[in-house]
mmCIF file of C-alpha atoms in Angstrom:
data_model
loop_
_atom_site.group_PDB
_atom_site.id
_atom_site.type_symbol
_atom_site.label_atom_id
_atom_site.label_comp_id
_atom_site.label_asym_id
_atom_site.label_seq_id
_atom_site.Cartn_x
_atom_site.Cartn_y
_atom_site.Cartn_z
ATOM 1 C CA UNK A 1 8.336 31.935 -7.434
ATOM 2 C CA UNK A 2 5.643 29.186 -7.735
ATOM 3 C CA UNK A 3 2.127 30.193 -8.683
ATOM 4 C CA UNK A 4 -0.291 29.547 -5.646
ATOM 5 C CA UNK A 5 -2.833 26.507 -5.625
ATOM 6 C CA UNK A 6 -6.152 27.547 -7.460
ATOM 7 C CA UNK A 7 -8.554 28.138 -4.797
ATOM 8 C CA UNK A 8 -11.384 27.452 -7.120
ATOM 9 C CA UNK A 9 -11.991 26.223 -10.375
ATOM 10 C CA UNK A 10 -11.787 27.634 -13.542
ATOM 11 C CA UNK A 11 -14.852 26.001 -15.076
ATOM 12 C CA UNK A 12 -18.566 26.349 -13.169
ATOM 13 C CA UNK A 13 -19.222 23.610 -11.376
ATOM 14 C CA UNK A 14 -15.574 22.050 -11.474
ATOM 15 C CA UNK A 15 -14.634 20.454 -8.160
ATOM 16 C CA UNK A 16 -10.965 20.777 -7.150
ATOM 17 C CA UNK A 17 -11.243 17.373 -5.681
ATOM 18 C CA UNK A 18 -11.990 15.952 -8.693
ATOM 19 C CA UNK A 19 -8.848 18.380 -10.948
ATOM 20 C CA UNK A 20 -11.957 20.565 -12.001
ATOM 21 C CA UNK A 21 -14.104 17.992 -13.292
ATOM 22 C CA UNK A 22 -17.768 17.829 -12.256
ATOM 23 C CA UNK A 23 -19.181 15.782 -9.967
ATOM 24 C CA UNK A 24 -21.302 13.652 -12.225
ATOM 25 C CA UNK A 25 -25.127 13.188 -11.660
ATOM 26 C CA UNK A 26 -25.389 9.492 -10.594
ATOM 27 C CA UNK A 27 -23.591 10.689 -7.513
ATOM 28 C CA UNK A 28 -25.250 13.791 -7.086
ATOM 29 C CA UNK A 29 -28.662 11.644 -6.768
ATOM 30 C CA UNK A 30 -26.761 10.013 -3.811
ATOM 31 C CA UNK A 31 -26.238 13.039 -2.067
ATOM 32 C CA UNK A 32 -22.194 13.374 -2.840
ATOM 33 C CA UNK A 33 -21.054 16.645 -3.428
ATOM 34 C CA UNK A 34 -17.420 17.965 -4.255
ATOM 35 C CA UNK A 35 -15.757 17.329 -0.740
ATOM 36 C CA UNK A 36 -17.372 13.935 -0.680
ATOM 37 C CA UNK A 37 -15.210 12.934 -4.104
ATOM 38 C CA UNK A 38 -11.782 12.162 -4.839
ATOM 39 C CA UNK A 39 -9.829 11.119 -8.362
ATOM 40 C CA UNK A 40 -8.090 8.144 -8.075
ATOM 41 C CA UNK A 41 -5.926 6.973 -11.155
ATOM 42 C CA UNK A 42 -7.851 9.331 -13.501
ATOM 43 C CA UNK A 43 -11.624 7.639 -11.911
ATOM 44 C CA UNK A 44 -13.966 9.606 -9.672
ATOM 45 C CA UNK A 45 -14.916 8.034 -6.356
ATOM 46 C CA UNK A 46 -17.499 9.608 -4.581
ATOM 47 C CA UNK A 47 -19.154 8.569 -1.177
ATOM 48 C CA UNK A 48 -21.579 10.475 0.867
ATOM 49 C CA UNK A 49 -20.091 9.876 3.905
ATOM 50 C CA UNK A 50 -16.872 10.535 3.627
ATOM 51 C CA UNK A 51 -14.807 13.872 3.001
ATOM 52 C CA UNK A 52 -11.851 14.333 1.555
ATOM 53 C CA UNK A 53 -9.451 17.736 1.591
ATOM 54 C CA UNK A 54 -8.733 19.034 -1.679
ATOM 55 C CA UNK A 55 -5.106 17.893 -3.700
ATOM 56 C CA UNK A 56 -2.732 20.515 -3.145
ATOM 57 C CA UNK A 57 -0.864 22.257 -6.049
ATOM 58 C CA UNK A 58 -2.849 23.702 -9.437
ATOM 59 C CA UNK A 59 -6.293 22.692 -10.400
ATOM 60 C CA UNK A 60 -6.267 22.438 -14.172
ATOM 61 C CA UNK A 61 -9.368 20.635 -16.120
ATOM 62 C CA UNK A 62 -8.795 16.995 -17.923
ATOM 63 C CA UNK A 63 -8.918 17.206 -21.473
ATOM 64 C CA UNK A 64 -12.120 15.083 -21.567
ATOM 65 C CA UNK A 65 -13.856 16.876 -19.261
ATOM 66 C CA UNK A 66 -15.631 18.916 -21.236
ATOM 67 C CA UNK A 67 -16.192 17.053 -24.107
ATOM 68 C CA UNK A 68 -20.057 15.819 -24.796
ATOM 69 C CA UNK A 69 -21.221 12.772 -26.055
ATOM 70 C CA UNK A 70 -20.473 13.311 -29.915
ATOM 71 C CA UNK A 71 -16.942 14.573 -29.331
ATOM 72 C CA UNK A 72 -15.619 12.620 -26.527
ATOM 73 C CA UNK A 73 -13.776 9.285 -28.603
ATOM 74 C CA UNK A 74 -10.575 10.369 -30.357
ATOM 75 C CA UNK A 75 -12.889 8.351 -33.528
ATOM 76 C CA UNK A 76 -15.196 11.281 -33.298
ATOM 77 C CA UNK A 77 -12.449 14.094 -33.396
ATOM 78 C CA UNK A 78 -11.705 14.143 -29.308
ATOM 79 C CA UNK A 79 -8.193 13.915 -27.425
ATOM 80 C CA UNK A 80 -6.724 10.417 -27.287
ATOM 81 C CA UNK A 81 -7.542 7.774 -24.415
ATOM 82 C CA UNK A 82 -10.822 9.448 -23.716
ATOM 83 C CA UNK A 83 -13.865 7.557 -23.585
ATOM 84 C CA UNK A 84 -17.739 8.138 -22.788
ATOM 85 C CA UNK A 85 -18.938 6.911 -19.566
ATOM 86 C CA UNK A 86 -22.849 5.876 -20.323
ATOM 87 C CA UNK A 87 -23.073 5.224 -16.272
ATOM 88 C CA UNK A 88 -21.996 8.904 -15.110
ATOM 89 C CA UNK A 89 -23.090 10.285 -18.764
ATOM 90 C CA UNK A 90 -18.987 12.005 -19.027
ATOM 91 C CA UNK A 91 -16.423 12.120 -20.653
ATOM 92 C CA UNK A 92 -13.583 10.105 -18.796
ATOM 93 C CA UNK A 93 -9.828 9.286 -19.365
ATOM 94 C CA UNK A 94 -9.843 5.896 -20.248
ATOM 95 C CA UNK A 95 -8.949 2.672 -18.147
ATOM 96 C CA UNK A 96 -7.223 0.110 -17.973
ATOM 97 C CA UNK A 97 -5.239 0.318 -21.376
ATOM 98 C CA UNK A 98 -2.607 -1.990 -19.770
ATOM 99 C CA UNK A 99 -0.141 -4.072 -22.020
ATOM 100 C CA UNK A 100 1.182 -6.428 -19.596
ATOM 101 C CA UNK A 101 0.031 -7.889 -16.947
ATOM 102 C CA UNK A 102 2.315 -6.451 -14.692
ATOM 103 C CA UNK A 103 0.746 -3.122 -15.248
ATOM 104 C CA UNK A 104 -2.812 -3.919 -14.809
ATOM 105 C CA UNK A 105 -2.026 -6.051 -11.909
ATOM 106 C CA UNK A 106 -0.660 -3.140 -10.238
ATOM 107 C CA UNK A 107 -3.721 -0.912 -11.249
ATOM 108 C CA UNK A 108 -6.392 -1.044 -8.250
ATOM 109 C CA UNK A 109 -8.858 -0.546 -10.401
ATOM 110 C CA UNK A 110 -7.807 -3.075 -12.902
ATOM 111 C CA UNK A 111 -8.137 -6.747 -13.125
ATOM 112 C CA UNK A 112 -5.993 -9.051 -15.746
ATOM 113 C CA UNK A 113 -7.748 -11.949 -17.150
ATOM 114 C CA UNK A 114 -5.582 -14.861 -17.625
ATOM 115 C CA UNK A 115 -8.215 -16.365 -20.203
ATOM 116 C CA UNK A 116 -7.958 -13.467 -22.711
ATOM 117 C CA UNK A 117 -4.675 -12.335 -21.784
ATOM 118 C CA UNK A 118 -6.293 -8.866 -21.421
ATOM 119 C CA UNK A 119 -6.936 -5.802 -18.745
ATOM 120 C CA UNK A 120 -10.472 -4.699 -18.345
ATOM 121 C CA UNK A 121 -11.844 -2.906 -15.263
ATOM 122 C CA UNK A 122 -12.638 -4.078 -12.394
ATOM 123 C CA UNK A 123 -16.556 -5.400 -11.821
ATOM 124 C CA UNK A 124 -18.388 -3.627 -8.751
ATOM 125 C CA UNK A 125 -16.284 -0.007 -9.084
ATOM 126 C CA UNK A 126 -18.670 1.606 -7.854
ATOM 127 C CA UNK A 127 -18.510 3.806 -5.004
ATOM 128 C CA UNK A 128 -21.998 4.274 -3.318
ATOM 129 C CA UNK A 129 -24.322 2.200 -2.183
ATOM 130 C CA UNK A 130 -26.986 2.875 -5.279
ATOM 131 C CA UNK A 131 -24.875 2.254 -8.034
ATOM 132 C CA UNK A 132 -23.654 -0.436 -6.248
ATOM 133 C CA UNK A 133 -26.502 -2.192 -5.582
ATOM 134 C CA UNK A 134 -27.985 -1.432 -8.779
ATOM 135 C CA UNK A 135 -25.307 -3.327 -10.455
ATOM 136 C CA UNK A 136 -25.956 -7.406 -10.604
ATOM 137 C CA UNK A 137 -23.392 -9.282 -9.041
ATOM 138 C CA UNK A 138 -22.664 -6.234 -6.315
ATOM 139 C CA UNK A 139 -23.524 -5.673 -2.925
ATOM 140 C CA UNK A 140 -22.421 -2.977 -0.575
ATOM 141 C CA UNK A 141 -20.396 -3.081 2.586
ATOM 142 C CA UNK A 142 -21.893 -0.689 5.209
ATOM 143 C CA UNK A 143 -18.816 -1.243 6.971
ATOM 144 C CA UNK A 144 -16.178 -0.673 4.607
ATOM 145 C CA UNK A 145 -18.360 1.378 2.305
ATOM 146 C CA UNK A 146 -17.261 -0.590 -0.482
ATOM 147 C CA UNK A 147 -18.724 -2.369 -2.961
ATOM 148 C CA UNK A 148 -17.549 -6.000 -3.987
ATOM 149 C CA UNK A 149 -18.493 -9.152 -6.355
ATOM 150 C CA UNK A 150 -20.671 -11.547 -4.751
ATOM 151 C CA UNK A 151 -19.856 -14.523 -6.966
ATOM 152 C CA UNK A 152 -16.275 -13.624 -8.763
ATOM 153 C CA UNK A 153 -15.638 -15.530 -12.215
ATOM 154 C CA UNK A 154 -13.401 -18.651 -11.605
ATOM 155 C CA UNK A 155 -10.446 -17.532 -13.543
ATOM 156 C CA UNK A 156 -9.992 -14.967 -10.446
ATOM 157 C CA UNK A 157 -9.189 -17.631 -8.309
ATOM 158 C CA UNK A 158 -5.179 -18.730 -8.253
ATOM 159 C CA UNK A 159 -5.286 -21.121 -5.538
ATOM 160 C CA UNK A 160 -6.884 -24.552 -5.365
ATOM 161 C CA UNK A 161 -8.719 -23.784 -1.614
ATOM 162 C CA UNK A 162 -9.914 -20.488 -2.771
ATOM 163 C CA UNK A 163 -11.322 -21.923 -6.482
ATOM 164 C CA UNK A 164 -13.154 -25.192 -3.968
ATOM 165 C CA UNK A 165 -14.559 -21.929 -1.431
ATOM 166 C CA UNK A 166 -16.081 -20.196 -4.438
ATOM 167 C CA UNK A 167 -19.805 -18.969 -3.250
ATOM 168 C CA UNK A 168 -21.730 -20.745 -6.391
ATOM 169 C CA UNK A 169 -19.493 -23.945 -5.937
ATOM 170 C CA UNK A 170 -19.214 -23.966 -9.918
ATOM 171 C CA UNK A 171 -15.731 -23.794 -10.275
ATOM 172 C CA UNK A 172 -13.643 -26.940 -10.563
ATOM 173 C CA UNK A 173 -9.564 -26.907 -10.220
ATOM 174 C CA UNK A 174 -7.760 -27.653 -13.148
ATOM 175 C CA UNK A 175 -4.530 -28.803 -12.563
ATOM 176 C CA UNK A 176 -3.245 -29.312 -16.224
ATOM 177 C CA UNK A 177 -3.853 -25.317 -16.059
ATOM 178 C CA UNK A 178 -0.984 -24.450 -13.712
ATOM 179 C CA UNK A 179 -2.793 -21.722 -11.225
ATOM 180 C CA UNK A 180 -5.983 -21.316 -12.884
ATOM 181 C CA UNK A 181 -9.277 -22.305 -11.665
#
């Protein structure tokens, strides 16, 4: 028989939400606690005004989780693909580690850049309104309570009518660059 869904967390302060993991302080200060959080591809989203029901099946902690500052990069003696988060002060699985663009394309969180041939994060990730807004180049939906880019780079734009609608109007189409702006 299959061992029962944790009902709490082994560590103190673990969120089952969040696979045990702490809700970090930048969304604490926002008022977000553990029902207010989800993990999403191995990144905590947390809004205020929204709840969300627990996974089911076992909670079990991430092997960055509790690694401080010193220890968290496998350089410094911690598990592989982890990575310290200066914005939520954590320990996080790393993102956006994509080969191909293929990959990162398909990773909601990621964005390719055609330019460097590379996957990096997405800009504006953040997931209440303070971060957001304290990030330049953000602003928050009330709406969708989401946060977006309010003047993307050109290279995001793969279409001639979106690169001429771009909200600084400093993009130009190229068309010796086949699809990039």
């Amino acid at each position: 028989e299959a061992p029962a869904p944790a009902t709490a967390c082994p560590n103190a302060g673990g969120c089952r939400e969040l696979n045990c993991m702490p809700v970090p302080d930048t969304y604490k200060a926002d008022g977000a606690a553990c029902n207010n959080c989800q993990l999403q591809d191995g990144l905590i989203r947390c809004n205020a005004g929204m709840e969300y029901a627990p996974p089911p099946g076992q909670c079990s902690v991430s092997p960055c989780a509790d690694k401080c500052f010193g220890q968290c990069e496998p350089a410094n003696g911690g598990p592989p693909g982890c990575v310290w988060s200066f914005e939520s002060n954590t320990c996080l699985e790393e993102r956006c580690v994509h080969t191909d663009q293929a990959a990162c394309d398909n990773d909601e969180l990621c964005k390719y850049n055609r330019t460097g041939d590379t996957c990096a994060e997405k800009k504006c990730m953040k997931f209440t309104k303070g971060t957001c807004q304290a990030e330049a180049g953000c602003a928050w939906d009330g709406e969708e309570h989401e946060c977006f880019e309010t003047d993307p780079p050109c290279e995001d734009f793969t279409a001639e009518d979106e690169c001429a609608g771009h909200p600084s109007a400093t993009c130009e189409w190229d068309c010796s660059a086949a699809g990039r702006g």
